[in-house]
Short mmCIF file of C-alpha atoms and ligand atoms in Angstrom, two decimals:
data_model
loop_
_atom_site.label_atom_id
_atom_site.label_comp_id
_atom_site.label_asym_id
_atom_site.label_seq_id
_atom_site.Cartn_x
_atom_site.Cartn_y
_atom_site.Cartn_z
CA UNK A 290 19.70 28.07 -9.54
CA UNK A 291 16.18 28.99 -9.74
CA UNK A 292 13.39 27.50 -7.47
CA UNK A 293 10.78 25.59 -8.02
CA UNK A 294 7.25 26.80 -7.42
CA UNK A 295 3.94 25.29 -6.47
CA UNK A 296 2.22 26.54 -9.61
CA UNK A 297 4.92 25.43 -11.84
CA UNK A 298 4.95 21.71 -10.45
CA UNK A 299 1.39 21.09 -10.25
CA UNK A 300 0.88 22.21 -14.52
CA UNK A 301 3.60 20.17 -15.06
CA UNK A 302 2.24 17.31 -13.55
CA UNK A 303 -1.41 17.37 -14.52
CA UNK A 304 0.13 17.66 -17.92
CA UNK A 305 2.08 14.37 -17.32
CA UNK A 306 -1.27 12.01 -16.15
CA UNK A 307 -1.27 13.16 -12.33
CA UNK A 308 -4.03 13.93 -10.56
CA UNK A 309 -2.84 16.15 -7.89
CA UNK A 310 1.24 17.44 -6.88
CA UNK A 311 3.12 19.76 -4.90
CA UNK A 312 6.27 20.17 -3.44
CA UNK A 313 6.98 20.47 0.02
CA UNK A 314 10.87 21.56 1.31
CA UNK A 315 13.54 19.18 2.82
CA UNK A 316 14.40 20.45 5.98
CA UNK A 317 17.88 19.81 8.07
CA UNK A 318 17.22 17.37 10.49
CA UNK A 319 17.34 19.12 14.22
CA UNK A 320 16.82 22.79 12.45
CA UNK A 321 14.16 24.69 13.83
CA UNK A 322 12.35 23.75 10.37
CA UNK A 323 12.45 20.04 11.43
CA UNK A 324 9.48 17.66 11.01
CA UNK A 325 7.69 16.16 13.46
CA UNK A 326 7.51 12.93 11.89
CA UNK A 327 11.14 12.43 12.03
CA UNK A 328 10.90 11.51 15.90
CA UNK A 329 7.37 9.70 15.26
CA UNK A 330 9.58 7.00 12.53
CA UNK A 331 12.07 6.59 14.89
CA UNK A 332 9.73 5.70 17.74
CA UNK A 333 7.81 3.43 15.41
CA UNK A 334 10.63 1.36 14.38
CA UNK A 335 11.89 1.33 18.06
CA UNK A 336 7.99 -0.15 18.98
CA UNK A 337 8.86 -3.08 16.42
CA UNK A 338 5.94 -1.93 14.41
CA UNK A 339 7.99 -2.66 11.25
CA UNK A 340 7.80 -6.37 12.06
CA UNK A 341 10.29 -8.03 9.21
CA UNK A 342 10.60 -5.15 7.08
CA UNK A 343 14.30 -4.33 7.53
CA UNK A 344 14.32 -1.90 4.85
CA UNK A 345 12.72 0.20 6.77
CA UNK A 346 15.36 -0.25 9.25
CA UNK A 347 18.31 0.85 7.52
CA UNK A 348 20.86 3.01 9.08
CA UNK A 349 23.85 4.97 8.53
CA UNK A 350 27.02 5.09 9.18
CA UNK A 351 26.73 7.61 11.72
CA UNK A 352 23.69 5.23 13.10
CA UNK A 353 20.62 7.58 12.27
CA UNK A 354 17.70 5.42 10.44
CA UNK A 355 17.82 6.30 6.58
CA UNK A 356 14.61 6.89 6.02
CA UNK A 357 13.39 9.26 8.89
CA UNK A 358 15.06 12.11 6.65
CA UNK A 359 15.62 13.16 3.19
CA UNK A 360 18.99 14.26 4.20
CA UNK A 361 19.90 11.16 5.89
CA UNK A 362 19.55 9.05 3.09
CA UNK A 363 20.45 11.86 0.31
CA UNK A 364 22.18 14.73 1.72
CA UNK A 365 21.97 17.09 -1.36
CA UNK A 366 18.30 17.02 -1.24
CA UNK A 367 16.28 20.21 -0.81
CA UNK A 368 13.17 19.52 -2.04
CA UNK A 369 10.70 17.08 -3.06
CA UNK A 370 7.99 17.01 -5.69
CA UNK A 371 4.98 14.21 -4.22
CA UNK A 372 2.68 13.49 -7.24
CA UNK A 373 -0.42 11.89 -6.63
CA UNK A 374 -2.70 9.19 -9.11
CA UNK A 375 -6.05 7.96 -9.11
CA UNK A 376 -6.73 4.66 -9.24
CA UNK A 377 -10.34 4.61 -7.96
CA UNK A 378 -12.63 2.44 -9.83
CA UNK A 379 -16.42 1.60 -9.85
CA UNK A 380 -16.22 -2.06 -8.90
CA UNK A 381 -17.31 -2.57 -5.32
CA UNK A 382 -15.95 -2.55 -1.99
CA UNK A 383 -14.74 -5.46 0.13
CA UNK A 384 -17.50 -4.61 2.71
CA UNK A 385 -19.90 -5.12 0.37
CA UNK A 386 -21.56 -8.65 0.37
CA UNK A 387 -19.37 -10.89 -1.99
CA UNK A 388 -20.42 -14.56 -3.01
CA UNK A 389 -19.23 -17.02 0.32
CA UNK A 390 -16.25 -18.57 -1.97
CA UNK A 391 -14.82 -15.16 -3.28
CA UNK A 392 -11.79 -13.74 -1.90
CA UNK A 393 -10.51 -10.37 -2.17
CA UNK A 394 -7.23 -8.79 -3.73
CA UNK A 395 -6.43 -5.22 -2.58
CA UNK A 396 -7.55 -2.51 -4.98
CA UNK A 397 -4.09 -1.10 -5.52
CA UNK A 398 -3.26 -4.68 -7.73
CA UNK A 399 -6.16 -4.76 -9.76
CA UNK A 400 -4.97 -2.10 -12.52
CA UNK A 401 -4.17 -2.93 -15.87
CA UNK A 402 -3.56 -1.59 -19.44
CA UNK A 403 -5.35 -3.44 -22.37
CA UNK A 404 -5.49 -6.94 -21.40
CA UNK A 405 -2.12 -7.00 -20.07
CA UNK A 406 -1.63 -6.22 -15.54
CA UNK A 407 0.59 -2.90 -15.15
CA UNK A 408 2.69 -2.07 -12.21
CA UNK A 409 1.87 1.33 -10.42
CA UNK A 410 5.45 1.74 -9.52
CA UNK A 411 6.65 1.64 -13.54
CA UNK A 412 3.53 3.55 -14.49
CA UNK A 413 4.44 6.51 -12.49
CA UNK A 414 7.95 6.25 -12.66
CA UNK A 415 7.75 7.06 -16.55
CA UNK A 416 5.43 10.00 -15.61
CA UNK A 417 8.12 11.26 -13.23
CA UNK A 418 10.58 11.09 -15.82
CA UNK A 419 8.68 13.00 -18.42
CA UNK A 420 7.94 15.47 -15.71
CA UNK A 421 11.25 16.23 -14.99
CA UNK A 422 12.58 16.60 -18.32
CA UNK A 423 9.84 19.26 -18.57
CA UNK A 424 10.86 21.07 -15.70
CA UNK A 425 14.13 20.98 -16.84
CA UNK A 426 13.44 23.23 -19.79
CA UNK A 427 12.45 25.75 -17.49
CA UNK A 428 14.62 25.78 -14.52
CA UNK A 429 18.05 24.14 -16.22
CA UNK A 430 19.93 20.63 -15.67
CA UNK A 431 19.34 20.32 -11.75
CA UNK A 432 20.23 17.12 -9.13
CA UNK A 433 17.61 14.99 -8.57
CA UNK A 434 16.05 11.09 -8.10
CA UNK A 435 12.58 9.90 -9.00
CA UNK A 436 10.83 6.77 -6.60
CA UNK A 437 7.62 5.21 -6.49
CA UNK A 438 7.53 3.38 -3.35
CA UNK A 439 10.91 1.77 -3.01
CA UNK A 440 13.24 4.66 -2.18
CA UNK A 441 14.60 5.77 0.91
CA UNK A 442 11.63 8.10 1.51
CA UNK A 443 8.38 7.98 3.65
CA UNK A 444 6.69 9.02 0.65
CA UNK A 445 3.36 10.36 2.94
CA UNK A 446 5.57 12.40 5.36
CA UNK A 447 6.40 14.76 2.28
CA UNK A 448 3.11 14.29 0.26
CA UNK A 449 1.49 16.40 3.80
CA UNK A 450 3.94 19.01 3.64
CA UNK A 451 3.22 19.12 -0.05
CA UNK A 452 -0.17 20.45 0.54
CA UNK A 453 -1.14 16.39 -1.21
CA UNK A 454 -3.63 15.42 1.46
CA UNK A 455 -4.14 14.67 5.41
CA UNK A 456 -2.30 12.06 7.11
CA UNK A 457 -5.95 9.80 7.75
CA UNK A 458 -7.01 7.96 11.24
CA UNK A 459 -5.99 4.74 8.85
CA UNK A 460 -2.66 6.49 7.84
CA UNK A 461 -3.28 7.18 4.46
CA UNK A 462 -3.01 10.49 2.53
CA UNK A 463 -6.33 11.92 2.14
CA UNK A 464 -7.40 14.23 -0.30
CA UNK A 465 -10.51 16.35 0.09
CA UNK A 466 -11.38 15.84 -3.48
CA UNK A 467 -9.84 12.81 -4.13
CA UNK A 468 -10.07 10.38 -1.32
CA UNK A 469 -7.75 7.98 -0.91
CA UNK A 470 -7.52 5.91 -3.34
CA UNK A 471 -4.15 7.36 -4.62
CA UNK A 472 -0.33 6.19 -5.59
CA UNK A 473 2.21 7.95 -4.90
CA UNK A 474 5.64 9.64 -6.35
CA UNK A 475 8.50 11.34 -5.54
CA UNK A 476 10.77 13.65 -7.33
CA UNK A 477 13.92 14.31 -4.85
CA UNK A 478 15.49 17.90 -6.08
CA UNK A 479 18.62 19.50 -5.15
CA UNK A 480 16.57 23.02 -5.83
CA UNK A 481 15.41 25.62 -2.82
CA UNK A 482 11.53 25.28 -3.12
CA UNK A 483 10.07 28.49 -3.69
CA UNK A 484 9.29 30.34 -0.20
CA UNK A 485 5.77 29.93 -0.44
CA UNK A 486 5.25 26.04 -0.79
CA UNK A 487 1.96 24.75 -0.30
CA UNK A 488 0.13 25.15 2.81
CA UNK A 489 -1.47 21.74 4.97
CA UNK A 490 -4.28 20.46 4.17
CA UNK A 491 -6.57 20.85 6.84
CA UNK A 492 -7.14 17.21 8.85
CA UNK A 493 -10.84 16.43 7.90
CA UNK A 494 -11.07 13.01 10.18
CA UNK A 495 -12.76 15.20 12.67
CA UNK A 496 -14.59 12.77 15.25
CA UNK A 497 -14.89 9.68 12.87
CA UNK A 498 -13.21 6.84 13.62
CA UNK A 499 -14.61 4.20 11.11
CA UNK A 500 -11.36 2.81 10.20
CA UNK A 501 -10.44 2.10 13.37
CA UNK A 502 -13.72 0.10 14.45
CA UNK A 503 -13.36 -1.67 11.16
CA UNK A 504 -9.96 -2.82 11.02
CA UNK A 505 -10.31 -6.91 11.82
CA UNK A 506 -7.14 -7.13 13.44
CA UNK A 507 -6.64 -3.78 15.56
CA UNK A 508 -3.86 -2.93 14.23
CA UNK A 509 -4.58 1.40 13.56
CA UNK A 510 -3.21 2.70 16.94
CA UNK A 511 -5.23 5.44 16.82
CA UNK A 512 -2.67 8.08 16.94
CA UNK A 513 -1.99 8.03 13.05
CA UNK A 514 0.04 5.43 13.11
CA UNK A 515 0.07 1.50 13.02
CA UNK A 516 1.20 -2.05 13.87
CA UNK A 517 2.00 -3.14 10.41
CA UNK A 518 2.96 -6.50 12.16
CA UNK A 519 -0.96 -7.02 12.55
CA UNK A 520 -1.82 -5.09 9.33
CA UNK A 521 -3.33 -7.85 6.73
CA UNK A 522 -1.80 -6.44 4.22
CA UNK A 523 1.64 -7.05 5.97
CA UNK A 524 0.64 -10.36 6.86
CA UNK A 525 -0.30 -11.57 3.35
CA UNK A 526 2.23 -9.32 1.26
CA UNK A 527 5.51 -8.52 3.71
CA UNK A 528 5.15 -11.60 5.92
CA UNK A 529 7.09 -14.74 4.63
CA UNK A 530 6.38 -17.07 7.49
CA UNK A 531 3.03 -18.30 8.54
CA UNK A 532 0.29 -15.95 10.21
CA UNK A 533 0.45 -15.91 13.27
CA UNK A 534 -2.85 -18.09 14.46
CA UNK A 535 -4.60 -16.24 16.25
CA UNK A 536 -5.06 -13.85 13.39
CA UNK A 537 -5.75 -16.20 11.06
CA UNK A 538 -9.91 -15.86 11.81
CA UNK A 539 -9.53 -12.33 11.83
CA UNK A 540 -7.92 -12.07 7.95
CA UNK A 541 -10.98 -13.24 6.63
CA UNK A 542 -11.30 -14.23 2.75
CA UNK A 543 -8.20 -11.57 1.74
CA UNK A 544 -5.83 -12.80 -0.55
CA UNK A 545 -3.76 -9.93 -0.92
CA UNK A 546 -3.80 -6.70 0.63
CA UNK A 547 -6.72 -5.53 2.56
CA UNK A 548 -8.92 -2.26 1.91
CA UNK A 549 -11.06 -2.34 4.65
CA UNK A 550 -9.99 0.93 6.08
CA UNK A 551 -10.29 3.01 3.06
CA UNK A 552 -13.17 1.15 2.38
CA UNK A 553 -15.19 2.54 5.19
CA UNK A 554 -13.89 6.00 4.61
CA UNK A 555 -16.66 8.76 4.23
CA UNK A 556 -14.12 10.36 2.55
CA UNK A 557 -13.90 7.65 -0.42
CA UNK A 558 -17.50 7.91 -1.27
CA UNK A 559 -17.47 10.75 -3.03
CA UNK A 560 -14.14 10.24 -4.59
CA UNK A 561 -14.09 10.57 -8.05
CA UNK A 562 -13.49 7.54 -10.24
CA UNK A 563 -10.57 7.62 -12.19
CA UNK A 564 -10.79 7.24 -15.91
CA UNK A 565 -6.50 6.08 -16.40
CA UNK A 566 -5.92 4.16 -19.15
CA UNK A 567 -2.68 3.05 -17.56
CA UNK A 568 -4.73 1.85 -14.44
CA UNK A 569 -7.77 0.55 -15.50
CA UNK A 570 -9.42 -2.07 -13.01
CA UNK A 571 -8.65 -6.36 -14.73
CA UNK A 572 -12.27 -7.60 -13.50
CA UNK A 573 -11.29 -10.77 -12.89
CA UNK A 574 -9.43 -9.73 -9.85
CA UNK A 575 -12.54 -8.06 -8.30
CA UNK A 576 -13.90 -10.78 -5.64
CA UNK A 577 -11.83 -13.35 -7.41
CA UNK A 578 -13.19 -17.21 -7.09
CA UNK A 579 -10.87 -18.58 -4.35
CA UNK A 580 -11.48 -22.38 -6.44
CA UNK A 581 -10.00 -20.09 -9.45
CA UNK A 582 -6.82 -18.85 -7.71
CA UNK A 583 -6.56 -22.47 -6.31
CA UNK A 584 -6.40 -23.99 -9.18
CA UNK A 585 -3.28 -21.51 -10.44
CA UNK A 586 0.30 -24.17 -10.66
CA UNK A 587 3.20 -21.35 -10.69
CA UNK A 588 3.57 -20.63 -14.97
CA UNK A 589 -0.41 -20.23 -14.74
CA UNK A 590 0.12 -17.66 -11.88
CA UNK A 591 2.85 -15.96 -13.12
CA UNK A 592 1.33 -15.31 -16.41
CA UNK A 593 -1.92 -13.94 -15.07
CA UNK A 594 0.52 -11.75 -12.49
CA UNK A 595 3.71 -11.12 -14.57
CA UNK A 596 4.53 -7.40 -13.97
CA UNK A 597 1.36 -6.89 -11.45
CA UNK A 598 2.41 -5.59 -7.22
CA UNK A 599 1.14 -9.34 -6.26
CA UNK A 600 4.32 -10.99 -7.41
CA UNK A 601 5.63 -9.22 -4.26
CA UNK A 602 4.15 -12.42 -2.07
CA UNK A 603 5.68 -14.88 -4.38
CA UNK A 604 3.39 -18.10 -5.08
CA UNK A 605 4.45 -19.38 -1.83
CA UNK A 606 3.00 -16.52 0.33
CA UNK A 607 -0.26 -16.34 -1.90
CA UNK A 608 -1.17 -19.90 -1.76
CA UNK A 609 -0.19 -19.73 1.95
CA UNK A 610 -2.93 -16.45 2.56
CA UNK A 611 -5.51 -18.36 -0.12
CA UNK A 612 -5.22 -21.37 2.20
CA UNK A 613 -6.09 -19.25 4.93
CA UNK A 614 -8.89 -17.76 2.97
CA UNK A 615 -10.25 -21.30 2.21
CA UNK A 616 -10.34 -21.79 5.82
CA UNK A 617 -12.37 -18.66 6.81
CA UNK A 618 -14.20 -19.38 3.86
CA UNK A 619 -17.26 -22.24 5.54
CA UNK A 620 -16.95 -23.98 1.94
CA UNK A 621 -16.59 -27.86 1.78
CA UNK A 622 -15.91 -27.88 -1.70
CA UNK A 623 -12.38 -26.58 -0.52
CA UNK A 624 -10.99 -29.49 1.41
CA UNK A 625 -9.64 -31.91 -1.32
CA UNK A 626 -7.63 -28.92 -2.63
CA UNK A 627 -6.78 -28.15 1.40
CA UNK A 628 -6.10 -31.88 1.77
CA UNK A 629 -3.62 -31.80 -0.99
CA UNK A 630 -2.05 -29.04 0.01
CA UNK A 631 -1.00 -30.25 3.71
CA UNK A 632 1.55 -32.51 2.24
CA UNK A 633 3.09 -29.86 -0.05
CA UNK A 634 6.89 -29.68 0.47
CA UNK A 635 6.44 -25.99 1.56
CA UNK A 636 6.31 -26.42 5.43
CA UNK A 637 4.08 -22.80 5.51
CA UNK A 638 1.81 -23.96 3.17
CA UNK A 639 1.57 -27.29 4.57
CA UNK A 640 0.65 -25.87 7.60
CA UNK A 641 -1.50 -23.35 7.10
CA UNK A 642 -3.57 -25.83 4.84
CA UNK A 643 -4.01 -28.38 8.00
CA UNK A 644 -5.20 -25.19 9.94
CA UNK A 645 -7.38 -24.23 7.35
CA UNK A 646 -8.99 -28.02 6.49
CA UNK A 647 -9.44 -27.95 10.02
CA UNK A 648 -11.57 -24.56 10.00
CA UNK A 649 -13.52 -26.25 7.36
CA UNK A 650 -13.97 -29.89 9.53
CA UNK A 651 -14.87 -28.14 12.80
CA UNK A 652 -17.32 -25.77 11.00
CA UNK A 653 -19.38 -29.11 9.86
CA UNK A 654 -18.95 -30.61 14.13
CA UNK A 655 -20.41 -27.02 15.30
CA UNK A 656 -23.60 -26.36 12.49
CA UNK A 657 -24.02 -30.80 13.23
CA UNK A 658 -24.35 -30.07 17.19
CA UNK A 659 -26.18 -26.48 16.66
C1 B12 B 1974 5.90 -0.13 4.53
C2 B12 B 1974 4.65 0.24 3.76
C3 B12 B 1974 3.47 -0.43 4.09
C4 B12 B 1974 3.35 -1.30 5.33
C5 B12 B 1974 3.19 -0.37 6.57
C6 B12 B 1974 2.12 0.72 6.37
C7 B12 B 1974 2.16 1.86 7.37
N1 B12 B 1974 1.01 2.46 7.62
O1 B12 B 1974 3.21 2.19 7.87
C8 B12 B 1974 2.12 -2.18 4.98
C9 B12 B 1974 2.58 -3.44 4.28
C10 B12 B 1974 1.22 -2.56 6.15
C11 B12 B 1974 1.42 -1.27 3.95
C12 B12 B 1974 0.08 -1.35 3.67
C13 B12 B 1974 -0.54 -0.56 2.71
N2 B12 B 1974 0.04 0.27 1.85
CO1 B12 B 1974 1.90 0.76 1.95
N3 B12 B 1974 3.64 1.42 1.98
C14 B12 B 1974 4.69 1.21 2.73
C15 B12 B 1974 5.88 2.09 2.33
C16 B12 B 1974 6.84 1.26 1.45
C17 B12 B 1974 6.64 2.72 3.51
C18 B12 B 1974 5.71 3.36 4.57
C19 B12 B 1974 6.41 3.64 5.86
O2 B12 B 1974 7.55 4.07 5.88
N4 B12 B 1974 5.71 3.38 6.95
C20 B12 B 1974 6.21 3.72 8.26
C21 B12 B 1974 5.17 4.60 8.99
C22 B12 B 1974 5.71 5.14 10.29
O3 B12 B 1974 4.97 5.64 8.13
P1 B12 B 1974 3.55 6.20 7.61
O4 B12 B 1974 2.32 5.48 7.92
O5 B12 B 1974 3.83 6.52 6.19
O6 B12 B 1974 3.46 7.34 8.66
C23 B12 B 1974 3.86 8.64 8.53
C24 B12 B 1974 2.62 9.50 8.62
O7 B12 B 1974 1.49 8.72 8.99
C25 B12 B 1974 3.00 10.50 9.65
N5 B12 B 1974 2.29 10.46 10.91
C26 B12 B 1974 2.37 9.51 11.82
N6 B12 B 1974 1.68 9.85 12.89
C27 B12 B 1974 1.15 11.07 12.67
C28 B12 B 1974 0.33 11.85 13.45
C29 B12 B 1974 -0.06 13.09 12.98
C30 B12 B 1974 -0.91 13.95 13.82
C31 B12 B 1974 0.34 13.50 11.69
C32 B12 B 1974 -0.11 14.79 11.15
C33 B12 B 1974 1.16 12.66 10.89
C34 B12 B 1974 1.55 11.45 11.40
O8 B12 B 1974 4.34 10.30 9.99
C35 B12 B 1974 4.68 8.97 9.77
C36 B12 B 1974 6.16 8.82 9.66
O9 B12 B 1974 6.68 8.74 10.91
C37 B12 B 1974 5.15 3.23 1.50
C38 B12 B 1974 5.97 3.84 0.36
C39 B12 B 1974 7.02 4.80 0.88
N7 B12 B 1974 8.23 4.65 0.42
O10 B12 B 1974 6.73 5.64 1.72
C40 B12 B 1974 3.89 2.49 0.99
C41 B12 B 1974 2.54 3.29 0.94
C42 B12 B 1974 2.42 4.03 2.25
N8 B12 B 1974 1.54 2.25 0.88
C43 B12 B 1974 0.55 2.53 0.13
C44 B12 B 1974 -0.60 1.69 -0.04
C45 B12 B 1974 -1.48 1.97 -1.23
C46 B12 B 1974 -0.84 0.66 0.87
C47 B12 B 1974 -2.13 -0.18 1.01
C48 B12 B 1974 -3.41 0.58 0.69
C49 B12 B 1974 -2.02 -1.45 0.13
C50 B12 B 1974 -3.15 -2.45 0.39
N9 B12 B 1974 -4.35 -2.21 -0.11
O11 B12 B 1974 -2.94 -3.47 1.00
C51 B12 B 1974 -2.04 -0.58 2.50
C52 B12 B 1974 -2.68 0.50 3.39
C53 B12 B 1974 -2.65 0.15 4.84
C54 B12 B 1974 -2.70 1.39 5.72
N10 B12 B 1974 -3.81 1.62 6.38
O12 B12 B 1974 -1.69 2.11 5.76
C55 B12 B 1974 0.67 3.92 -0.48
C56 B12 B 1974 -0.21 4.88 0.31
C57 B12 B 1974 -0.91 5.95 -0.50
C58 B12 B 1974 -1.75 6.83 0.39
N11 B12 B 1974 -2.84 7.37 -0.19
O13 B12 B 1974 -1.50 7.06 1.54
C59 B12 B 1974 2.21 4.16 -0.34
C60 B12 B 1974 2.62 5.62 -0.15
C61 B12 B 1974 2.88 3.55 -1.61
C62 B12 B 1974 2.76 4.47 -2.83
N12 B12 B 1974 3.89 4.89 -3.39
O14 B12 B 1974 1.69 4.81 -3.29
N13 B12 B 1974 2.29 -0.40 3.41
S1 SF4 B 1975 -5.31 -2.41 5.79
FE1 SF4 B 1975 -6.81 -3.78 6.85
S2 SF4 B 1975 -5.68 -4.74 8.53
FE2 SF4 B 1975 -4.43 -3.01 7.78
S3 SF4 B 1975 -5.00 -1.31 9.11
FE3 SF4 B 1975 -6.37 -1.19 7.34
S4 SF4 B 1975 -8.19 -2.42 7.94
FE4 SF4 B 1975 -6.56 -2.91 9.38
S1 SF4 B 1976 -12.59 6.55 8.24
FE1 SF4 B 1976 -12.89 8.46 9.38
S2 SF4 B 1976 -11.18 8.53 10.84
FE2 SF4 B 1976 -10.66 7.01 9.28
S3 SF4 B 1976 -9.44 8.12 7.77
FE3 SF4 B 1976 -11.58 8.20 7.06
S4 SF4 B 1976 -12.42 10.11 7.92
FE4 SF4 B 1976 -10.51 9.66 9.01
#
């Protein structure tokens, strides 16, 4: 079986819509080829840092965790093919001043294609598909399984050993060109990589440590890694129960997602914007009116979200972080809809309205006695 080399993937995928790839071998866990990262996922599940997401808790038979190698989960697997897409745009940051009653949906859910949302995960899914019918033609009919997000892989482990990017102070893959501001995909082969697979990129964080200072809720640990159980993003997209209370101040007016650690990446400001028809920024999701996503019942949502990454919260768990939002928000004009909400039959929403009407009430007591 022939292998598969750097030069070959990376045509092949620039050909297919990606903006960077490489391929990066699987090595048998305990070899003297091991990763590193294996033992670093194990000890970050063991810390609880995965909070409620037991998918990333899986284990075998045997006990090992699925994901913290290829071969756990997939034993024929040799190699691995990260591709890497743009979806940079020119609208603004969330540190950038916004209007008080705007909230903010992460950057990753804004894209689109015509007037209609489109899901990064299908988007580059049909990309990997096309790509690997190409390689095909050269190499012959070989073993292999495409993902985009949802397989058994930690997608960023590979993407460094495929010469992709960094592994950021914030955790994200950085690319030197590119930023971060980048999906990713797999292609899981059965084929050797060619001996000479790409070399690491070098780690270009130096002394910074913007993301760090910036994250609202502390959660970057500093060593590369996180506490996704006081990540916003896990709080208003993983989490299905209320957030916790005392981080409720600290999640600010964010909806869905947060960006604030990219945001305040030196890297991202010279990152190019990307011009992908299949990812194209829907403006109305850029600082979206917080009275506007209010105002939403569940057909109205779903329309405007059908086959978008913020279905993944459900209605419940966005109307639950947009009550928040409406509490961190100082508006008055928010606490009929707040009011309302406190006797919904949903006993989150309920109660994270009453916490947030509150927000709103005691605001009014402190600017009356300041
Ligand atoms: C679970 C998950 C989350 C969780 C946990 C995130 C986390 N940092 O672990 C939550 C919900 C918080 C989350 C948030 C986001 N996510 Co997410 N998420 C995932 C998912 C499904 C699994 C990641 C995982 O296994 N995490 C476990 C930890 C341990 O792994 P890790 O951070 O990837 O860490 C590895 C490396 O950092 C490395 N490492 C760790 N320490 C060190 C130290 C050194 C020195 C080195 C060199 C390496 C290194 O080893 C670790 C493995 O042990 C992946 C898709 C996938 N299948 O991989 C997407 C993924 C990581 N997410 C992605 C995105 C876009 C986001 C958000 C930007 C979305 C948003 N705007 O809200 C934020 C970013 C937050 C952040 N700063 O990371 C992209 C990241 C692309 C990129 N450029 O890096 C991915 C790859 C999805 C995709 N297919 O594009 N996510
Ligand atoms: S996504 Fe937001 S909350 Fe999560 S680590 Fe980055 S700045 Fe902190
Ligand atoms: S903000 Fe600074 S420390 Fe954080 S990922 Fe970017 S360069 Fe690295």
């Amino acid at each position: 079986m022939p292998a598969l080399s750097p030069q070959l993937v990376e045509s092949v995928a620039l050909a297919a819509g990606f903006s960077a790839a490489g391929i990066a071998a699987v090595p048998e866990p305990g070899s003297p080829e091991d990763l590193e990262e294996r033992a670093r996922f194990n000890a970050w599940i063991d810390a609880g840092h995965a909070g409620a997401m037991d998918y990333l808790k899986r284990r075998d038979p045997s006990g090992s965790l699925v994901r913290s190698s290829l071969r756990v989960a997939l034993p024929w697997a040799r190699s691995v093919i990260v591709c890497a897409a743009n979806y940079n745009s020119a609208a603004p940051r969330s540190t950038e001043p916004a209007a008080p009653d705007a909230g903010w949906i992460a950057r990753y859910a804004w894209s689109s294609r015509g007037d209609r949302p489109s899901d990064y995960h299908k988007v580059l899914l049909r990309r990997l598909e096309s790509m690997r019918d190409r390689l095909t033609a050269h190499t012959g009919p070989f073993e292999s399984r495409c993902f985009v997000d949802t397989g058994p892989v930690v997608e960023r482990v590979y993407a460094r050993y495929a010469g992709i990017g960094w592994t950021g102070k914030n955790t994200c893959i950085l690319n030197e060109r590119l930023g971060s501001w980048l999906f990713l995909g797999v292609i899981v082969t059965a084929l050797e990589a060619a001996a000479a697979v790409a070399s690491l990129a070098p780690d270009r964080c130096g002394s910074c440590t913007r993301c760090i200072d910036a994250c609202p809720t502390h959660a970057l640990t500093g060593d590369r890694q996180m506490d996704a159980t006081l990540c916003i993003s896990y709080l208003t997209i993983e989490n299905r129960g209320p957030i916790p209370e005392e981080l409720r101040p600290l999640v600010g007016r964010q909806v869905f997602g947060c960006d604030i650690c990219q945001d305040v990446c030196p890297w991202n400001r010279r990152a190019p914007i990307a011009a992908d028809p299949e990812l194209a920024p829907r403006s109305a999701l850029v600082n979206p009116a917080l009275g506007w996503l209010a105002a939403l019942d569940e057909p109205a949502w779903e329309r405007w979200f059908n086959g978008s990454p913020v279905r993944r919260a459900k209605f419940s768990g966005f109307r639950r972080s947009l009550a928040i939002a409406m509490g961190n928000s100082q508006q008055r004009k928010f606490l009929p809809t707040l009011r309302a909400w406190a006797g919904d039959p949903d006993p989150v929403l309920a109660e994270s309205a009453r916490w947030a009407a509150q927000q709103l009430e005691d605001g009014d007591t402190n600017s009356a006695n300041g």
